Coordinates of C-alpha atoms and ligand atoms in Angstrom, one line a residue:
M1 CA 33.5 -50.2 22.0
L2 CA 36.3 -48.1 20.7
H3 CA 35.5 -44.3 20.6
D4 CA 35.5 -43.0 17.0
P5 CA 37.6 -39.8 17.1
N6 CA 36.0 -38.5 13.9
R7 CA 32.4 -38.8 15.1
V8 CA 30.6 -35.5 15.7
Y9 CA 27.8 -35.5 18.2
V10 CA 24.7 -33.4 17.2
F11 CA 23.0 -31.6 20.1
D12 CA 19.7 -30.1 19.1
T13 CA 18.4 -27.1 21.0
T14 CA 15.4 -26.2 18.8
L15 CA 13.1 -26.9 21.8
R16 CA 15.2 -24.7 24.2
D17 CA 17.3 -22.0 22.5
G18 CA 15.0 -22.1 19.4
E19 CA 11.8 -22.0 21.4
Q20 CA 13.0 -18.8 23.3
V21 CA 12.1 -16.8 20.1
P22 CA 9.1 -14.6 20.7
G23 CA 6.0 -16.1 19.0
C24 CA 7.6 -19.6 18.6
Q25 CA 6.4 -21.1 21.9
L26 CA 5.1 -24.6 21.6
T27 CA 2.7 -26.7 23.6
T28 CA 4.0 -29.9 25.2
P29 CA 2.3 -32.2 22.6
E30 CA 3.9 -30.2 19.8
K31 CA 7.3 -30.5 21.5
I32 CA 6.8 -34.2 21.8
E33 CA 6.0 -34.5 18.1
I34 CA 9.1 -32.6 17.2
A35 CA 11.3 -34.6 19.7
K36 CA 10.2 -37.8 18.0
E37 CA 11.1 -36.4 14.6
L38 CA 14.5 -35.3 16.0
E39 CA 15.0 -38.9 17.2
L40 CA 14.2 -40.2 13.7
L41 CA 16.6 -37.6 12.3
G42 CA 19.3 -39.2 14.4
V43 CA 20.3 -36.4 16.8
D44 CA 22.4 -37.5 19.7
I45 CA 21.1 -35.1 22.3
I46 CA 17.8 -33.2 22.6
E47 CA 17.8 -30.2 24.8
A48 CA 14.2 -30.4 25.9
G49 CA 13.9 -27.2 28.0
F50 CA 14.8 -25.1 31.0
P51 CA 12.7 -26.9 33.7
V52 CA 12.9 -24.2 36.4
S53 CA 11.6 -21.5 34.0
S54 CA 8.0 -22.6 34.0
P55 CA 5.7 -25.5 34.9
G56 CA 5.1 -25.9 31.2
D57 CA 8.8 -26.3 30.4
F58 CA 9.3 -28.6 33.3
N59 CA 6.4 -30.8 32.1
S60 CA 7.8 -30.8 28.5
V61 CA 11.1 -32.2 29.8
V62 CA 9.2 -34.9 31.7
E63 CA 7.1 -35.9 28.7
I64 CA 9.9 -35.8 26.2
S65 CA 12.0 -38.0 28.5
K66 CA 9.2 -40.6 28.3
A67 CA 8.7 -40.2 24.6
V68 CA 12.1 -40.8 23.2
K69 CA 14.6 -43.6 23.9
N70 CA 17.7 -43.3 21.8
P71 CA 18.8 -39.6 22.2
T72 CA 20.1 -38.2 25.5
V73 CA 17.6 -35.8 26.9
C74 CA 19.1 -32.7 28.3
A75 CA 17.8 -30.0 30.7
L76 CA 19.2 -26.5 31.1
T77 CA 20.0 -24.9 34.4
R78 CA 21.9 -21.9 35.7
A79 CA 24.6 -22.6 38.3
N80 CA 22.4 -22.8 41.3
K81 CA 20.9 -25.6 43.4
G82 CA 17.2 -24.7 42.7
D83 CA 17.6 -24.9 39.0
I84 CA 19.6 -28.1 39.2
D85 CA 17.1 -29.8 41.6
A86 CA 14.3 -29.0 39.1
A87 CA 16.3 -30.4 36.2
I88 CA 17.1 -33.6 38.1
E89 CA 13.4 -34.1 38.9
S90 CA 12.3 -33.3 35.3
L91 CA 14.7 -35.9 33.9
K92 CA 13.7 -38.8 36.1
Y93 CA 12.1 -40.8 33.2
A94 CA 15.0 -40.1 30.8
K95 CA 16.8 -43.2 29.6
H96 CA 19.9 -41.1 29.1
P97 CA 19.7 -37.9 31.1
R98 CA 22.0 -34.9 30.9
I99 CA 22.2 -31.7 32.9
H100 CA 23.4 -28.6 31.1
T101 CA 24.6 -26.2 33.7
G102 CA 26.9 -23.2 33.5
I103 CA 27.7 -19.6 34.2
G104 CA 29.2 -16.5 32.4
S105 CA 32.9 -16.7 31.6
S106 CA 33.7 -13.3 30.0
D107 CA 34.7 -10.3 32.2
M108 CA 31.8 -8.5 30.7
H109 CA 29.4 -11.1 32.2
I110 CA 31.3 -11.6 35.4
K111 CA 31.3 -7.9 36.2
H112 CA 28.2 -6.6 34.6
K113 CA 25.8 -9.5 34.9
F114 CA 27.0 -11.2 38.1
N115 CA 28.7 -8.3 39.8
S116 CA 31.3 -10.8 40.9
T117 CA 34.9 -11.8 40.4
R118 CA 36.7 -14.4 38.3
E119 CA 37.6 -16.4 41.5
E120 CA 34.0 -16.4 42.8
I121 CA 32.5 -17.4 39.4
L122 CA 35.0 -20.3 39.1
E123 CA 33.9 -21.6 42.5
R124 CA 30.3 -21.4 41.6
A125 CA 30.9 -23.2 38.3
V126 CA 32.7 -26.1 40.2
E127 CA 30.0 -26.3 42.9
A128 CA 27.2 -26.5 40.3
V129 CA 28.9 -29.3 38.4
K130 CA 29.6 -31.2 41.7
Y131 CA 26.0 -30.7 42.8
A132 CA 24.5 -31.9 39.6
K133 CA 26.9 -34.9 39.4
R134 CA 25.5 -36.3 42.7
A135 CA 22.4 -37.3 40.7
V136 CA 23.3 -37.4 37.1
E137 CA 26.4 -38.9 35.5
D138 CA 26.4 -36.9 32.3
I139 CA 27.0 -33.3 33.0
E140 CA 27.6 -30.6 30.3
F141 CA 29.0 -27.3 31.5
Y142 CA 28.5 -24.1 29.5
A143 CA 30.9 -21.2 29.8
E144 CA 28.5 -18.5 28.7
D145 CA 29.9 -15.8 26.4
A146 CA 33.1 -17.8 26.0
G147 CA 33.5 -16.1 22.6
R148 CA 34.5 -12.9 24.5
A149 CA 36.2 -14.5 27.5
D150 CA 39.9 -14.4 28.2
V151 CA 41.2 -17.7 26.9
V152 CA 43.6 -18.3 29.9
Y153 CA 40.8 -17.9 32.4
L154 CA 38.5 -19.9 30.2
A155 CA 41.0 -22.8 30.2
Q156 CA 41.2 -22.6 34.0
M157 CA 37.5 -22.8 34.2
V158 CA 37.2 -25.7 31.8
E159 CA 39.9 -27.7 33.6
A160 CA 38.2 -27.1 37.0
V161 CA 34.8 -28.2 35.8
I162 CA 36.2 -31.3 34.1
A163 CA 37.9 -32.2 37.4
A164 CA 34.6 -31.7 39.1
G165 CA 32.9 -34.2 36.8
A166 CA 31.8 -32.4 33.6
T167 CA 31.7 -34.9 30.6
V168 CA 31.1 -32.2 28.0
V169 CA 32.4 -28.6 28.0
N170 CA 30.4 -26.2 25.9
I171 CA 32.2 -23.1 24.6
P172 CA 29.4 -20.8 23.5
D173 CA 29.9 -17.8 21.3
T174 CA 26.7 -16.5 23.0
N175 CA 26.8 -13.1 21.2
G176 CA 27.9 -14.4 17.8
Y177 CA 31.0 -12.2 18.2
C178 CA 33.9 -14.3 17.0
L179 CA 35.5 -14.6 13.6
P180 CA 36.0 -18.2 12.5
D181 CA 39.8 -18.1 13.0
Q182 CA 39.4 -16.6 16.5
Y183 CA 36.9 -19.1 17.5
G184 CA 38.9 -22.0 16.0
A185 CA 42.0 -20.7 17.8
K186 CA 40.1 -20.7 21.1
I187 CA 39.1 -24.3 20.8
K188 CA 42.6 -25.2 19.8
Y189 CA 44.0 -23.5 22.8
L190 CA 41.7 -25.4 25.1
K191 CA 42.6 -28.7 23.4
E192 CA 46.3 -28.0 23.8
N193 CA 46.4 -26.4 27.2
V194 CA 43.7 -28.0 29.4
K195 CA 45.5 -30.9 31.1
N196 CA 42.4 -33.1 31.5
I197 CA 40.7 -32.2 28.2
D198 CA 40.8 -35.8 27.0
K199 CA 38.2 -36.6 29.7
A200 CA 35.5 -34.5 28.1
I201 CA 34.1 -33.6 24.7
I202 CA 34.4 -30.0 23.6
S203 CA 31.1 -28.6 22.3
V204 CA 30.5 -25.6 20.0
H205 CA 27.4 -23.5 20.4
C206 CA 27.4 -20.5 18.1
H207 CA 24.9 -17.6 17.6
N208 CA 24.5 -15.9 14.2
D209 CA 24.6 -12.2 15.0
L210 CA 27.2 -11.6 12.3
G211 CA 26.1 -14.4 10.1
L212 CA 29.1 -16.6 11.2
A213 CA 27.4 -19.3 13.3
T214 CA 27.9 -22.1 10.8
A215 CA 31.5 -21.0 9.9
N216 CA 32.4 -20.7 13.5
S217 CA 31.0 -24.1 14.3
I218 CA 33.0 -25.7 11.5
A219 CA 36.2 -23.9 12.7
G220 CA 35.5 -25.3 16.1
L221 CA 35.2 -28.8 14.8
Q222 CA 38.3 -28.4 12.7
N223 CA 40.2 -27.6 15.9
G224 CA 39.1 -30.5 18.0
A225 CA 35.5 -30.0 19.1
R226 CA 33.3 -33.1 18.6
Q227 CA 29.9 -31.9 19.5
I228 CA 27.9 -29.2 17.6
E229 CA 24.9 -27.4 19.0
G230 CA 22.2 -25.9 16.9
T231 CA 18.7 -25.7 15.7
I232 CA 16.6 -26.7 12.7
N233 CA 16.2 -23.8 10.3
G234 CA 18.8 -21.9 12.5
I235 CA 16.0 -20.4 14.7
G236 CA 17.0 -18.9 18.0
E237 CA 17.5 -15.8 20.0
R238 CA 18.1 -12.6 17.9
A239 CA 19.7 -13.7 14.6
G240 CA 19.4 -17.3 15.6
N241 CA 21.7 -20.3 16.3
T242 CA 23.8 -22.5 14.0
S243 CA 21.7 -24.4 11.6
I244 CA 22.2 -28.1 12.1
E245 CA 21.3 -28.9 8.5
E246 CA 24.1 -26.6 7.3
V247 CA 26.8 -28.1 9.5
V248 CA 25.7 -31.7 8.7
M249 CA 25.7 -31.1 4.9
I250 CA 29.1 -29.3 5.1
L251 CA 30.6 -32.3 6.7
K252 CA 29.0 -34.6 4.1
T253 CA 30.0 -32.4 1.2
H254 CA 33.6 -31.8 2.4
Q255 CA 34.6 -35.4 3.2
V256 CA 38.2 -34.1 3.3
L257 CA 37.4 -32.9 6.8
G258 CA 37.2 -36.5 7.8
L259 CA 34.3 -35.9 10.2
H260 CA 30.8 -37.5 10.2
T261 CA 27.5 -37.5 12.2
Q262 CA 24.8 -40.1 12.5
I263 CA 22.2 -37.8 11.0
D264 CA 19.7 -39.1 8.3
S265 CA 19.9 -36.0 6.1
K266 CA 17.0 -37.1 4.0
R267 CA 14.7 -36.1 6.8
F268 CA 15.8 -32.4 6.9
Y269 CA 13.3 -30.9 4.5
E270 CA 10.2 -32.4 6.1
L271 CA 11.4 -31.5 9.6
S272 CA 12.2 -28.0 8.5
Q273 CA 8.7 -27.6 7.2
M274 CA 7.2 -29.0 10.4
I275 CA 9.2 -26.6 12.5
R276 CA 8.2 -23.7 10.3
T277 CA 4.6 -24.5 10.6
Q278 CA 4.5 -25.4 14.3
M279 CA 6.7 -22.4 15.4
R280 CA 5.0 -20.0 13.0
M281 CA 8.4 -18.9 11.8
P282 CA 8.8 -18.6 8.0
V283 CA 12.0 -19.9 6.4
Q284 CA 13.7 -17.4 4.2
P285 CA 13.5 -18.6 0.5
N286 CA 17.2 -18.4 0.1
K287 CA 18.0 -20.3 3.3
A288 CA 20.8 -22.8 2.6
I289 CA 19.7 -26.5 2.4
V290 CA 16.0 -26.1 3.2
G291 CA 14.8 -22.7 1.7
S292 CA 12.3 -22.9 -1.1
N293 CA 14.8 -21.5 -3.6
A294 CA 17.7 -23.7 -2.4
F295 CA 17.4 -25.9 -5.5
A296 CA 15.7 -23.5 -7.9
H297 CA 17.6 -22.4 -10.9
S298 CA 16.4 -19.2 -12.6
S299 CA 18.9 -17.5 -14.7
G300 CA 19.4 -18.5 -18.3
I301 CA 23.1 -19.3 -18.0
H302 CA 22.6 -21.5 -14.9
Q303 CA 19.5 -23.2 -16.4
D304 CA 21.4 -24.1 -19.6
G305 CA 24.4 -25.5 -17.6
F306 CA 22.1 -27.4 -15.2
L307 CA 20.2 -29.0 -18.0
K308 CA 23.4 -30.1 -19.7
M309 CA 24.6 -31.7 -16.4
R310 CA 23.1 -30.9 -13.0
E311 CA 26.4 -31.0 -11.2
N312 CA 27.4 -27.9 -13.1
Y313 CA 25.2 -25.9 -10.7
E314 CA 24.3 -28.4 -7.9
I315 CA 26.8 -29.4 -5.1
I316 CA 24.1 -31.2 -3.1
R317 CA 21.4 -33.4 -4.5
P318 CA 18.0 -32.3 -3.4
E319 CA 17.0 -35.9 -2.6
D320 CA 19.9 -36.1 -0.1
V321 CA 18.0 -33.6 2.1
G322 CA 14.5 -34.8 1.2
F323 CA 13.8 -31.8 -1.0
P324 CA 11.1 -32.6 -3.5
S325 CA 13.3 -31.9 -6.6
A326 CA 15.3 -29.2 -8.3
T327 CA 13.3 -26.7 -10.2
I328 CA 13.9 -24.7 -13.3
V329 CA 12.0 -21.4 -12.7
L330 CA 10.7 -19.6 -15.7
T331 CA 11.3 -15.8 -15.6
A332 CA 12.3 -13.2 -18.1
R333 CA 15.9 -14.2 -17.3
S334 CA 15.4 -17.7 -18.5
G335 CA 16.8 -19.0 -21.8
R336 CA 15.4 -21.0 -24.7
H337 CA 16.8 -24.2 -23.3
A338 CA 14.7 -23.8 -20.1
L339 CA 11.6 -23.0 -22.1
K340 CA 12.1 -26.0 -24.3
F341 CA 12.6 -28.2 -21.3
H342 CA 9.2 -27.1 -19.7
L343 CA 7.3 -27.2 -23.0
E344 CA 8.5 -30.8 -23.7
R345 CA 7.6 -31.8 -20.1
L346 CA 4.0 -30.6 -20.9
G347 CA 4.0 -32.5 -24.2
Y348 CA 4.8 -29.7 -26.8
T349 CA 7.6 -30.5 -29.2
L350 CA 8.7 -27.4 -31.2
D351 CA 11.2 -27.1 -34.0
K352 CA 13.9 -24.4 -33.8
E353 CA 12.0 -21.7 -35.6
E354 CA 8.8 -22.3 -33.6
L355 CA 10.7 -22.3 -30.4
A356 CA 12.4 -18.9 -31.3
R357 CA 8.9 -17.4 -32.0
T358 CA 7.4 -18.8 -28.9
Y359 CA 10.4 -17.6 -26.9
N360 CA 9.8 -14.0 -28.0
D361 CA 6.1 -14.3 -26.9
F362 CA 7.3 -15.9 -23.6
L363 CA 9.6 -13.0 -22.9
T364 CA 6.9 -10.4 -23.5
L365 CA 4.6 -12.3 -21.1
A366 CA 7.4 -12.9 -18.5
D367 CA 8.3 -9.2 -18.4
V368 CA 4.7 -8.5 -17.2
K369 CA 3.9 -11.5 -15.2
L370 CA 7.3 -12.1 -13.6
D371 CA 7.1 -15.8 -13.1
I372 CA 5.5 -18.2 -15.5
N373 CA 3.7 -21.4 -14.5
D374 CA 2.3 -24.4 -16.4
E375 CA -1.0 -22.7 -17.0
D376 CA 0.7 -19.8 -18.6
L377 CA 2.7 -22.1 -20.9
H378 CA -0.5 -23.8 -22.1
A379 CA -2.1 -20.4 -22.7
L380 CA 1.1 -19.4 -24.7
M381 CA 0.7 -22.5 -26.9
V382 CA -3.0 -21.7 -27.6
Y383 CA -2.1 -18.1 -28.4
K384 CA 0.5 -19.4 -30.8
L385 CA -2.1 -21.6 -32.6
V386 CA -4.6 -18.7 -32.9
K387 CA -1.9 -16.3 -34.0
N388 CA -0.7 -18.6 -36.8
Ligands
LIG1 O1 24.1 -19.0 24.0 C1 24.4 -19.5 25.1 O2 25.4 -19.2 25.7 C2 23.4 -20.5 25.6 C3 23.8 -21.2 26.9 C4 22.7 -21.2 27.8 C5 24.3 -22.6 26.5 O3 22.4 -20.7 25.0
LIG2 ZN1 22.5 -20.1 22.9

């Protein structure tokens, strides 16, 4: 089969980077349920856990390996034999196993986390990949804190781990530090200067400390990366990881980028709700794609334009992400057009003058009650009858 150069692989780490969030820990059965939904969503790789970290995490990787068949199941390790042995053991039932091993690549991490040198870290990186490769063919290497690493050293590291057998090279912006053009330039540099780069896929793994995780991931893809790592709802350490739903919908919306995934986007909303509930992590109402207000129109100007033609204020159709439907929210900022729309939906047809009078009563009520529901509209119509 010919490799499609425009295909972007989606690597989901909701169950690993996402699950590291305090209060979001899941039981193995909960993780299995989510993994099955991720399989239906069409993700290519599920990072199922960090097996050496606890018996529970080890067991989750084992059980997820048994439960899914299409996606690659991936286990995280540090660059040491103990971690890698645990990962190999935990993946023994996986149809498509992958080991994700790696080490710090920035001088900050090399000096202040490992108390080591660039040369020694490079050696450890290569050894880890070779050690993992004895047992598993598919090896992803992560150069932790690559966002702050010296790009020439990073290129040297990437070349060495590919020569040692890495099939995917992950360039994490671990601290969410980069600007999109800096991150994109880093990926471009690797693409153009690492001799054996055609033997591996470049992966982007961005954190959201400056709110740039999605923008940085897209910049990486525009410069040659073909795997994107992220989580549903963007959950993850600190300010979170890249939201998978955002990247997928950007690629769909901007077809000019010429990139595509195999994700069934209609499943996003339901899965988002499931993650929210199981992980006890609310989704902010204005969260792109899956937030409760993502398709809610509330100002009079927007409502009027939306009711004339939805594309005036809608660049994504709610049904394309499985969202129940667009909503016209009634508040004191709403116009007559929106009020008429809701009254007609409830069976009330008003002429122009009646609507004008009702609109004044509506504004008086909305200033006090803030948002108006169907019950309020019925009450408003009864009040109008009594008043007249
Ligand atoms: O953010 C990061 O660098 C990571 C690695 C372990 C891949 O999560
Ligand atoms: Zn991460």
